[in-house]
mmCIF file of C-alpha atoms in Angstrom:
data_model
loop_
_atom_site.group_PDB
_atom_site.id
_atom_site.type_symbol
_atom_site.label_atom_id
_atom_site.label_comp_id
_atom_site.label_asym_id
_atom_site.label_seq_id
_atom_site.Cartn_x
_atom_site.Cartn_y
_atom_site.Cartn_z
ATOM 1 C CA MET N 1 82.410 115.820 112.901
ATOM 2 C CA LYS N 2 79.910 114.234 110.553
ATOM 3 C CA GLU N 3 80.258 117.159 108.179
ATOM 4 C CA LEU N 4 84.043 116.901 108.239
ATOM 5 C CA LEU N 5 83.865 113.209 107.462
ATOM 6 C CA ASP N 6 81.439 114.025 104.684
ATOM 7 C CA LEU N 7 83.913 116.520 103.212
ATOM 8 C CA PHE N 8 86.683 113.942 103.373
ATOM 9 C CA LEU N 9 84.637 111.144 101.791
ATOM 10 C CA THR N 10 83.181 113.305 99.042
ATOM 11 C CA PHE N 11 86.589 114.548 97.972
ATOM 12 C CA ALA N 12 88.092 111.071 98.295
ATOM 13 C CA ARG N 13 85.465 109.871 95.840
ATOM 14 C CA ILE N 14 86.271 112.741 93.464
ATOM 15 C CA GLY N 15 90.018 112.095 93.742
ATOM 16 C CA GLY N 16 89.620 108.362 93.302
ATOM 17 C CA LEU N 17 87.288 108.454 90.323
ATOM 18 C CA THR N 18 88.797 111.127 88.069
ATOM 19 C CA PHE N 19 91.887 110.754 85.942
ATOM 20 C CA GLY N 20 94.223 113.653 85.392
ATOM 21 C CA GLY N 21 93.018 116.278 87.845
ATOM 22 C CA GLY N 22 92.487 119.873 86.765
ATOM 23 C CA TYR N 23 89.544 120.256 84.412
ATOM 24 C CA ALA N 24 88.975 116.489 84.306
ATOM 25 C CA MET N 25 87.563 116.903 87.797
ATOM 26 C CA LEU N 26 85.083 119.615 86.924
ATOM 27 C CA PRO N 27 82.081 117.426 85.936
ATOM 28 C CA MET N 28 82.562 115.272 89.031
ATOM 29 C CA LEU N 29 82.764 118.379 91.245
ATOM 30 C CA GLN N 30 79.624 119.821 89.715
ATOM 31 C CA LYS N 31 77.713 116.640 90.415
ATOM 32 C CA GLU N 32 78.999 115.902 93.916
ATOM 33 C CA VAL N 33 79.534 119.345 95.383
ATOM 34 C CA VAL N 34 77.007 121.562 93.586
ATOM 35 C CA GLU N 35 74.049 119.313 92.766
ATOM 36 C CA LYS N 36 74.174 116.695 95.513
ATOM 37 C CA ARG N 37 75.494 118.664 98.485
ATOM 38 C CA ASN N 38 74.807 122.298 97.677
ATOM 39 C CA TRP N 39 78.090 123.264 99.280
ATOM 40 C CA VAL N 40 78.841 125.882 96.640
ATOM 41 C CA SER N 41 77.164 127.307 93.535
ATOM 42 C CA GLU N 42 78.115 126.656 89.923
ATOM 43 C CA GLU N 43 79.558 130.182 89.615
ATOM 44 C CA GLU N 44 81.644 129.757 92.725
ATOM 45 C CA ILE N 45 83.214 126.595 91.293
ATOM 46 C CA MET N 46 84.228 128.489 88.159
ATOM 47 C CA ASP N 47 85.711 131.263 90.299
ATOM 48 C CA TYR N 48 87.645 128.718 92.312
ATOM 49 C CA TYR N 49 89.013 127.196 89.132
ATOM 50 C CA ALA N 50 90.137 130.581 87.874
ATOM 51 C CA LEU N 51 91.777 131.326 91.197
ATOM 52 C CA GLY N 52 93.153 127.793 91.493
ATOM 53 C CA GLN N 53 95.000 128.404 88.262
ATOM 54 C CA CYS N 54 96.375 131.730 89.443
ATOM 55 C CA THR N 55 97.598 130.386 92.748
ATOM 56 C CA PRO N 56 100.515 128.016 93.224
ATOM 57 C CA GLY N 57 99.942 124.313 93.570
ATOM 58 C CA ILE N 58 97.777 121.601 92.098
ATOM 59 C CA ILE N 59 94.479 123.004 90.804
ATOM 60 C CA ALA N 60 92.356 120.126 92.136
ATOM 61 C CA VAL N 61 93.888 120.548 95.576
ATOM 62 C CA ASN N 62 93.317 124.292 95.477
ATOM 63 C CA VAL N 63 89.640 123.851 94.611
ATOM 64 C CA ALA N 64 89.205 121.268 97.376
ATOM 65 C CA THR N 65 90.801 123.647 99.863
ATOM 66 C CA PHE N 66 88.478 126.472 98.809
ATOM 67 C CA ILE N 67 85.332 124.401 99.249
ATOM 68 C CA GLY N 68 86.457 122.902 102.555
ATOM 69 C CA TYR N 69 87.381 126.303 103.907
ATOM 70 C CA LYS N 70 84.135 127.886 102.816
ATOM 71 C CA ASN N 71 82.087 125.260 104.643
ATOM 72 C CA LYS N 72 84.058 124.429 107.754
ATOM 73 C CA GLY N 73 86.990 126.827 107.998
ATOM 74 C CA VAL N 74 90.599 125.713 108.331
ATOM 75 C CA ILE N 75 89.709 122.228 109.641
ATOM 76 C CA GLY N 76 87.317 121.774 106.732
ATOM 77 C CA SER N 77 90.015 122.685 104.221
ATOM 78 C CA ILE N 78 92.366 120.128 105.763
ATOM 79 C CA PHE N 79 89.723 117.381 105.551
ATOM 80 C CA SER N 80 88.744 118.112 101.956
ATOM 81 C CA THR N 81 92.389 118.312 100.849
ATOM 82 C CA ALA N 82 93.270 115.093 102.674
ATOM 83 C CA GLY N 83 90.283 113.501 100.956
ATOM 84 C CA VAL N 84 91.291 114.511 97.449
ATOM 85 C CA ILE N 85 94.852 113.198 97.847
ATOM 86 C CA ALA N 86 94.141 110.028 99.859
ATOM 87 C CA PRO N 87 93.219 107.747 96.908
ATOM 88 C CA SER N 88 96.318 108.880 94.974
ATOM 89 C CA VAL N 89 98.638 108.160 97.859
ATOM 90 C CA VAL N 90 97.233 104.670 98.369
ATOM 91 C CA ILE N 91 97.014 103.660 94.696
ATOM 92 C CA ILE N 92 100.394 105.065 93.674
ATOM 93 C CA THR N 93 102.171 103.598 96.690
ATOM 94 C CA ILE N 94 100.864 100.144 95.773
ATOM 95 C CA ILE N 95 101.883 100.518 92.115
ATOM 96 C CA ALA N 96 105.306 101.919 92.979
ATOM 97 C CA ALA N 97 105.957 99.098 95.459
ATOM 98 C CA PHE N 98 104.864 96.557 92.862
ATOM 99 C CA LEU N 99 107.045 98.076 90.143
ATOM 100 C CA GLN N 100 110.081 98.253 92.392
ATOM 101 C CA ASN N 101 110.025 94.473 92.646
ATOM 102 C CA PHE N 102 109.546 93.877 88.939
ATOM 103 C CA ALA N 103 111.531 96.768 87.454
ATOM 104 C CA ASP N 104 114.436 94.502 86.468
ATOM 105 C CA LEU N 105 112.341 92.120 84.371
ATOM 106 C CA PRO N 106 113.048 92.528 80.631
ATOM 107 C CA LEU N 107 109.291 92.576 79.979
ATOM 108 C CA VAL N 108 108.774 95.553 82.285
ATOM 109 C CA GLN N 109 111.842 97.345 80.905
ATOM 110 C CA ASN N 110 110.663 96.902 77.333
ATOM 111 C CA ALA N 111 107.164 98.081 78.193
ATOM 112 C CA PHE N 112 108.504 101.221 79.845
ATOM 113 C CA GLY N 113 110.856 101.789 76.922
ATOM 114 C CA GLY N 114 107.752 102.197 74.758
ATOM 115 C CA ILE N 115 105.792 104.080 77.414
ATOM 116 C CA ARG N 116 108.518 106.732 77.794
ATOM 117 C CA VAL N 117 108.213 107.602 74.117
ATOM 118 C CA CYS N 118 104.450 108.001 74.563
ATOM 119 C CA VAL N 119 104.969 110.235 77.590
ATOM 120 C CA GLY N 120 107.244 112.388 75.444
ATOM 121 C CA VAL N 121 104.364 112.899 73.003
ATOM 122 C CA LEU N 122 101.915 113.676 75.827
ATOM 123 C CA VAL N 123 104.318 116.272 77.194
ATOM 124 C CA LEU N 124 104.710 117.782 73.730
ATOM 125 C CA ASN N 125 100.916 118.072 73.467
ATOM 126 C CA ALA N 126 100.693 119.772 76.849
ATOM 127 C CA VAL N 127 103.390 122.219 75.785
ATOM 128 C CA GLN N 128 101.524 123.032 72.557
ATOM 129 C CA LYS N 129 98.369 123.839 74.511
ATOM 130 C CA LEU N 130 100.274 126.024 76.959
ATOM 131 C CA TRP N 131 102.046 127.714 74.059
ATOM 132 C CA LYS N 132 98.735 128.645 72.446
ATOM 133 C CA LYS N 133 97.414 130.127 75.692
ATOM 134 C CA GLY N 134 100.616 131.802 76.854
ATOM 135 C CA VAL N 135 102.583 132.965 73.831
ATOM 136 C CA ILE N 136 100.404 135.776 72.504
ATOM 137 C CA ASP N 137 102.863 138.522 71.493
ATOM 138 C CA LYS N 138 106.585 139.263 71.107
ATOM 139 C CA ALA N 139 107.234 139.770 74.792
ATOM 140 C CA THR N 140 105.704 136.430 75.782
ATOM 141 C CA LEU N 141 107.543 134.687 72.920
ATOM 142 C CA LEU N 142 110.800 136.100 74.273
ATOM 143 C CA ILE N 143 109.993 134.970 77.829
ATOM 144 C CA CYS N 144 109.143 131.464 76.624
ATOM 145 C CA LEU N 145 112.331 131.099 74.559
ATOM 146 C CA ALA N 146 114.509 132.587 77.295
ATOM 147 C CA VAL N 147 113.127 130.182 79.904
ATOM 148 C CA PHE N 148 113.518 127.241 77.512
ATOM 149 C CA ALA N 149 117.133 128.129 76.680
ATOM 150 C CA GLY N 150 117.915 128.878 80.312
ATOM 151 C CA THR N 151 116.586 125.510 81.461
ATOM 152 C CA MET N 152 118.516 123.657 78.768
ATOM 153 C CA LEU N 153 121.834 125.438 79.303
ATOM 154 C CA LEU N 154 121.975 126.501 82.941
ATOM 155 C CA ASP N 155 121.871 124.405 86.070
ATOM 156 C CA VAL N 156 119.384 126.441 88.104
ATOM 157 C CA SER N 157 116.145 125.619 89.869
ATOM 158 C CA PRO N 158 112.859 126.256 88.007
ATOM 159 C CA VAL N 159 111.983 128.526 90.961
ATOM 160 C CA VAL N 160 114.358 131.145 89.539
ATOM 161 C CA PHE N 161 112.567 131.142 86.181
ATOM 162 C CA VAL N 162 109.101 131.275 87.731
ATOM 163 C CA ILE N 163 110.000 134.321 89.809
ATOM 164 C CA GLY N 164 111.871 135.936 86.909
ATOM 165 C CA ALA N 165 109.005 135.417 84.458
ATOM 166 C CA GLY N 166 106.451 136.815 86.920
ATOM 167 C CA LEU N 167 108.618 139.896 87.364
ATOM 168 C CA ALA N 168 109.123 140.216 83.607
ATOM 169 C CA GLY N 169 105.365 140.043 82.985
ATOM 170 C CA TRP N 170 104.770 142.745 85.563
ATOM 171 C CA LEU N 171 107.487 145.004 84.097
ATOM 172 C CA VAL N 172 106.286 144.564 80.506
ATOM 173 C CA LYS N 173 102.688 145.401 81.441
ATOM 174 C CA LYS N 174 103.851 148.338 83.525
ATOM 175 C CA ALA N 175 105.866 149.678 80.576
ATOM 176 C CA GLY N 176 102.654 149.719 78.566
ATOM 177 C CA GLY N 177 102.500 146.205 77.119
ATOM 178 C CA ALA N 178 104.949 145.562 74.274
ATOM 179 C CA LYS N 179 103.317 144.417 71.062
ATOM 180 C CA MET K 1 117.141 113.530 107.200
ATOM 181 C CA ILE K 2 115.878 112.487 103.817
ATOM 182 C CA LEU K 3 112.211 112.866 104.878
ATOM 183 C CA LEU K 4 112.717 116.495 105.816
ATOM 184 C CA LYS K 5 114.540 117.123 102.557
ATOM 185 C CA LEU K 6 111.723 115.461 100.588
ATOM 186 C CA PHE K 7 109.197 117.639 102.370
ATOM 187 C CA TYR K 8 111.268 120.742 101.635
ATOM 188 C CA GLU K 9 111.808 119.938 97.941
ATOM 189 C CA PHE K 10 108.099 119.253 97.368
ATOM 190 C CA PHE K 11 107.097 122.246 99.453
ATOM 191 C CA LYS K 12 109.122 124.346 96.988
ATOM 192 C CA THR K 13 107.438 122.527 94.093
ATOM 193 C CA GLY K 14 103.976 123.160 95.541
ATOM 194 C CA LEU K 15 104.772 126.817 96.066
ATOM 195 C CA PHE K 16 106.233 127.522 92.624
ATOM 196 C CA ALA K 17 104.533 125.046 90.264
ATOM 197 C CA VAL K 18 101.775 127.160 88.730
ATOM 198 C CA GLY K 19 99.220 125.901 86.232
ATOM 199 C CA GLY K 20 98.536 122.333 87.280
ATOM 200 C CA GLY K 21 99.052 119.060 85.427
ATOM 201 C CA LEU K 22 102.592 118.739 84.206
ATOM 202 C CA ALA K 23 103.721 121.935 85.943
ATOM 203 C CA THR K 24 105.536 119.746 88.472
ATOM 204 C CA LEU K 25 107.640 118.093 85.735
ATOM 205 C CA PRO K 26 110.436 120.710 85.601
ATOM 206 C CA PHE K 27 110.793 120.480 89.373
ATOM 207 C CA LEU K 28 110.985 116.686 89.355
ATOM 208 C CA TYR K 29 113.533 116.796 86.550
ATOM 209 C CA ASN K 30 115.567 119.279 88.538
ATOM 210 C CA MET K 31 115.438 116.932 91.561
ATOM 211 C CA ALA K 32 116.615 114.038 89.387
ATOM 212 C CA GLU K 33 119.584 116.157 88.345
ATOM 213 C CA THR K 34 120.545 117.581 91.713
ATOM 214 C CA THR K 35 119.835 114.636 94.019
ATOM 215 C CA ASN K 36 120.403 110.921 93.522
ATOM 216 C CA TRP K 37 116.824 110.096 94.524
ATOM 217 C CA PHE K 38 115.735 108.958 91.077
ATOM 218 C CA THR K 39 116.807 109.272 87.435
ATOM 219 C CA ALA K 40 115.354 111.325 84.597
ATOM 220 C CA GLU K 41 114.042 108.098 83.064
ATOM 221 C CA THR K 42 112.165 107.312 86.264
ATOM 222 C CA VAL K 43 110.511 110.717 85.948
ATOM 223 C CA MET K 44 109.071 109.595 82.590
ATOM 224 C CA ASP K 45 107.730 106.434 84.246
ATOM 225 C CA MET K 46 106.185 108.577 86.977
ATOM 226 C CA ILE K 47 104.332 110.653 84.375
ATOM 227 C CA ALA K 48 103.016 107.515 82.666
ATOM 228 C CA ILE K 49 101.737 106.065 85.931
ATOM 229 C CA SER K 50 100.354 109.397 87.133
ATOM 230 C CA GLU K 51 98.417 109.825 83.886
ATOM 231 C CA SER K 52 97.081 106.255 84.023
ATOM 232 C CA THR K 53 95.813 106.304 87.601
ATOM 233 C CA PRO K 54 93.051 108.340 89.214
ATOM 234 C CA GLY K 55 93.800 111.553 91.044
ATOM 235 C CA PRO K 56 95.563 114.824 90.302
ATOM 236 C CA ILE K 57 98.773 114.256 88.301
ATOM 237 C CA GLY K 58 100.912 116.442 90.552
ATOM 238 C CA VAL K 59 99.842 114.537 93.657
ATOM 239 C CA ASN K 60 100.471 111.209 91.946
ATOM 240 C CA MET K 61 103.951 112.277 90.878
ATOM 241 C CA ALA K 62 104.841 113.473 94.381
ATOM 242 C CA THR K 63 103.617 110.223 95.933
ATOM 243 C CA TYR K 64 105.560 108.153 93.420
ATOM 244 C CA ALA K 65 108.750 110.199 93.795
ATOM 245 C CA GLY K 66 108.485 110.132 97.587
ATOM 246 C CA PHE K 67 107.954 106.379 97.642
ATOM 247 C CA THR K 68 110.869 105.712 95.274
ATOM 248 C CA THR K 69 113.109 107.809 97.501
ATOM 249 C CA ALA K 70 112.089 106.778 101.004
ATOM 250 C CA GLY K 71 109.197 104.302 101.028
ATOM 251 C CA VAL K 72 105.734 104.909 102.442
ATOM 252 C CA LEU K 73 106.873 107.663 104.812
ATOM 253 C CA GLY K 74 108.607 109.323 101.903
ATOM 254 C CA SER K 75 105.442 109.315 99.833
ATOM 255 C CA LEU K 76 103.541 110.943 102.714
ATOM 256 C CA CYS K 77 106.192 113.601 103.302
ATOM 257 C CA ALA K 78 106.433 114.485 99.611
ATOM 258 C CA THR K 79 102.665 114.704 99.159
ATOM 259 C CA ILE K 80 102.061 116.740 102.305
ATOM 260 C CA GLY K 81 104.939 119.013 101.320
ATOM 261 C CA LEU K 82 103.355 119.509 97.904
ATOM 262 C CA VAL K 83 99.878 120.456 99.131
ATOM 263 C CA PHE K 84 100.919 122.390 102.233
ATOM 264 C CA PRO K 85 101.663 125.703 100.471
ATOM 265 C CA SER K 86 98.402 125.401 98.466
ATOM 266 C CA VAL K 87 96.297 125.085 101.575
ATOM 267 C CA VAL K 88 97.965 128.052 103.262
ATOM 268 C CA VAL K 89 97.895 130.267 100.172
ATOM 269 C CA ILE K 90 94.276 129.394 99.322
ATOM 270 C CA ILE K 91 92.998 130.150 102.809
ATOM 271 C CA TRP K 92 94.772 133.472 102.637
ATOM 272 C CA VAL K 93 93.470 134.177 99.123
ATOM 273 C CA TYR K 94 89.920 133.267 100.197
ATOM 274 C CA LYS K 95 89.980 136.088 102.701
ATOM 275 C CA ILE K 96 91.027 138.700 100.145
ATOM 276 C CA MET K 97 89.375 137.057 97.148
ATOM 277 C CA GLU K 98 87.391 139.951 95.776
ATOM 278 C CA LYS K 99 90.429 142.201 95.679
ATOM 279 C CA PHE K 100 92.621 139.435 94.271
ATOM 280 C CA LYS K 101 90.473 138.260 91.373
ATOM 281 C CA GLY K 102 90.548 141.262 89.069
ATOM 282 C CA SER K 103 93.844 142.656 90.290
ATOM 283 C CA GLN K 104 95.960 144.183 87.535
ATOM 284 C CA LEU K 105 99.123 143.024 89.283
ATOM 285 C CA VAL K 106 98.013 139.385 89.292
ATOM 286 C CA GLN K 107 97.026 139.641 85.621
ATOM 287 C CA SER K 108 100.430 141.071 84.697
ATOM 288 C CA VAL K 109 102.351 138.449 86.622
ATOM 289 C CA PHE K 110 100.376 135.707 84.868
ATOM 290 C CA TYR K 111 100.997 137.293 81.522
ATOM 291 C CA GLY K 112 104.683 136.543 82.186
ATOM 292 C CA LEU K 113 104.187 133.180 83.909
ATOM 293 C CA ARG K 114 102.152 131.402 81.225
ATOM 294 C CA PRO K 115 104.807 131.441 78.480
ATOM 295 C CA ALA K 116 107.474 130.592 81.064
ATOM 296 C CA VAL K 117 105.626 127.437 82.129
ATOM 297 C CA ALA K 118 105.463 126.349 78.472
ATOM 298 C CA GLY K 119 109.220 126.860 78.153
ATOM 299 C CA LEU K 120 109.992 125.075 81.413
ATOM 300 C CA ILE K 121 107.945 121.999 80.576
ATOM 301 C CA ALA K 122 109.278 121.852 77.011
ATOM 302 C CA ALA K 123 112.875 121.893 78.227
ATOM 303 C CA ALA K 124 112.336 119.337 80.986
ATOM 304 C CA GLY K 125 110.385 117.077 78.624
ATOM 305 C CA LEU K 126 113.052 117.265 75.939
ATOM 306 C CA GLN K 127 115.855 116.517 78.393
ATOM 307 C CA ALA K 128 114.022 113.490 79.734
ATOM 308 C CA LEU K 129 112.932 112.261 76.286
ATOM 309 C CA TYR K 130 116.169 112.540 74.374
ATOM 310 C CA PRO K 131 117.915 109.471 75.887
ATOM 311 C CA CYS K 132 114.944 107.408 74.625
ATOM 312 C CA LEU K 133 115.470 108.625 71.050
ATOM 313 C CA ILE K 134 119.259 108.851 70.857
ATOM 314 C CA ARG K 135 121.689 106.705 72.823
ATOM 315 C CA PHE K 136 125.011 108.481 72.485
ATOM 316 C CA SER K 137 127.774 105.860 72.475
ATOM 317 C CA GLY K 138 130.564 108.382 73.049
ATOM 318 C CA SER K 139 131.988 108.404 69.540
ATOM 319 C CA PHE K 140 131.510 111.236 67.060
ATOM 320 C CA ASP K 141 132.200 108.943 64.099
ATOM 321 C CA PRO K 142 129.307 109.573 61.661
ATOM 322 C CA LEU K 143 128.551 105.879 61.263
ATOM 323 C CA SER K 144 128.279 105.259 64.977
ATOM 324 C CA LEU K 145 126.270 108.459 65.389
ATOM 325 C CA VAL K 146 123.689 107.132 62.939
ATOM 326 C CA GLY K 147 123.730 103.881 64.892
ATOM 327 C CA ASP K 148 123.018 105.791 68.091
ATOM 328 C CA ILE K 149 119.649 106.941 66.803
ATOM 329 C CA GLN K 150 116.806 104.779 68.056
ATOM 330 C CA TRP K 151 114.882 104.674 64.790
ATOM 331 C CA LEU K 152 112.042 102.545 66.117
ATOM 332 C CA ALA K 153 111.507 104.946 68.997
ATOM 333 C CA ILE K 154 111.460 107.900 66.617
ATOM 334 C CA ILE K 155 108.914 106.169 64.359
ATOM 335 C CA LEU K 156 106.754 105.422 67.411
ATOM 336 C CA PHE K 157 107.083 109.038 68.539
ATOM 337 C CA VAL K 158 105.934 110.471 65.209
ATOM 338 C CA ALA K 159 103.141 107.908 64.845
ATOM 339 C CA LEU K 160 101.851 108.619 68.356
ATOM 340 C CA TYR K 161 102.009 112.341 67.765
ATOM 341 C CA PHE K 162 99.585 112.096 64.832
ATOM 342 C CA LEU K 163 97.412 109.417 66.428
ATOM 343 C CA ILE K 164 96.939 111.438 69.609
ATOM 344 C CA LYS K 165 96.105 114.532 67.530
ATOM 345 C CA LYS K 166 93.557 112.549 65.519
ATOM 346 C CA PHE K 167 91.947 110.656 68.398
ATOM 347 C CA ASN K 168 92.190 113.368 71.035
ATOM 348 C CA LYS K 169 88.970 112.220 72.701
ATOM 349 C CA LEU K 170 90.596 108.978 73.810
ATOM 350 C CA HIS K 171 92.124 108.807 77.261
ATOM 351 C CA PRO K 172 95.958 108.973 77.410
ATOM 352 C CA LEU K 173 95.792 105.606 79.176
ATOM 353 C CA VAL K 174 94.924 103.992 75.805
ATOM 354 C CA PHE K 175 98.065 105.346 74.137
ATOM 355 C CA ILE K 176 100.245 104.504 77.126
ATOM 356 C CA ALA K 177 99.007 100.899 77.087
ATOM 357 C CA ALA K 178 99.498 100.626 73.308
ATOM 358 C CA SER K 179 103.046 101.968 73.640
ATOM 359 C CA ALA K 180 103.797 99.393 76.310
ATOM 360 C CA VAL K 181 102.753 96.652 73.876
ATOM 361 C CA VAL K 182 104.920 98.142 71.111
ATOM 362 C CA GLY K 183 107.794 98.392 73.579
ATOM 363 C CA VAL K 184 107.504 94.727 74.493
ATOM 364 C CA LEU K 185 107.116 93.545 70.877
ATOM 365 C CA PHE K 186 110.130 95.493 69.607
ATOM 366 C CA GLN K 187 112.210 95.222 72.807
ATOM 367 C CA PHE K 188 112.558 98.934 73.484
ATOM 368 C CA GLY K 189 114.289 98.339 76.791
ATOM 369 C CA ALA K 190 117.156 96.387 75.262
#
């Protein structure tokens, strides 16, 4: 029980003290999980990251699940995952409740008018990074444009595009990798 | 049964959002379109708050969306729905990890998925951003069309684009806070 609580608290600290998840969490994980607790090795963390990116879901959650499972099985994975999301749930719920009461104030509306523009730029930056990593030849360029056009023009769930693109990647590679 | 529906929608998101960070954005935008839980503009606010608070962005967005839709219980249902598939898939992957890691099939599928995620996020981002830059008044008269363009917002957009490129070591929180100040000074919400 003590070990489970330890898993929960360690991951709560990681979740509560890092902004942005994903790779932003890596230094914190190295310090807390590798150096302080010896739960996993440095190499294992890198493997988990690689796998966390290739498996569905939030990378930080995936890594937490891996480490919890490795140490304490299914129960351990539940405790570490609960730990990593607990600070988010508490902090965001408070902010959302606060904003709901003040959303109609002109001050808040003006502030968010500016913030939305900034978010647009942040999204554009994220897309540029993904573009550099993902669009590497003609076939991937075609997939990217097709998904973009499909999302803009059709009213279908992103699930359809995710499955379709996975299939397309498999088919292209099977056909010998178009250049 | 809004709680069950929240759980289901975020379960789907958790199962199909690959790549972390903003990968949940297309799914949230799709929810804004197909349900009346929240608007596309609220999705932008969710991103801003998720980027400015600790914790994984996807988890923050799910909590925020769940709370907006159905209060505290909603935030719990959405978040648990989001992480549930991860936990199950990861435990399963852990058991077959060695086979999974170098698998040619997995590599091929990701070869197709990566560009698709870029396309998905670009489209969802554009659809959510465009009402901030252009407010279509319903008339195609050239003069009123020019009037529809939110010039200040476009200037801010371009300026931020270059500033964020130049000072990419700074935390996004800095730019979000600065934009809030600009928004208040120039009355962006009006």
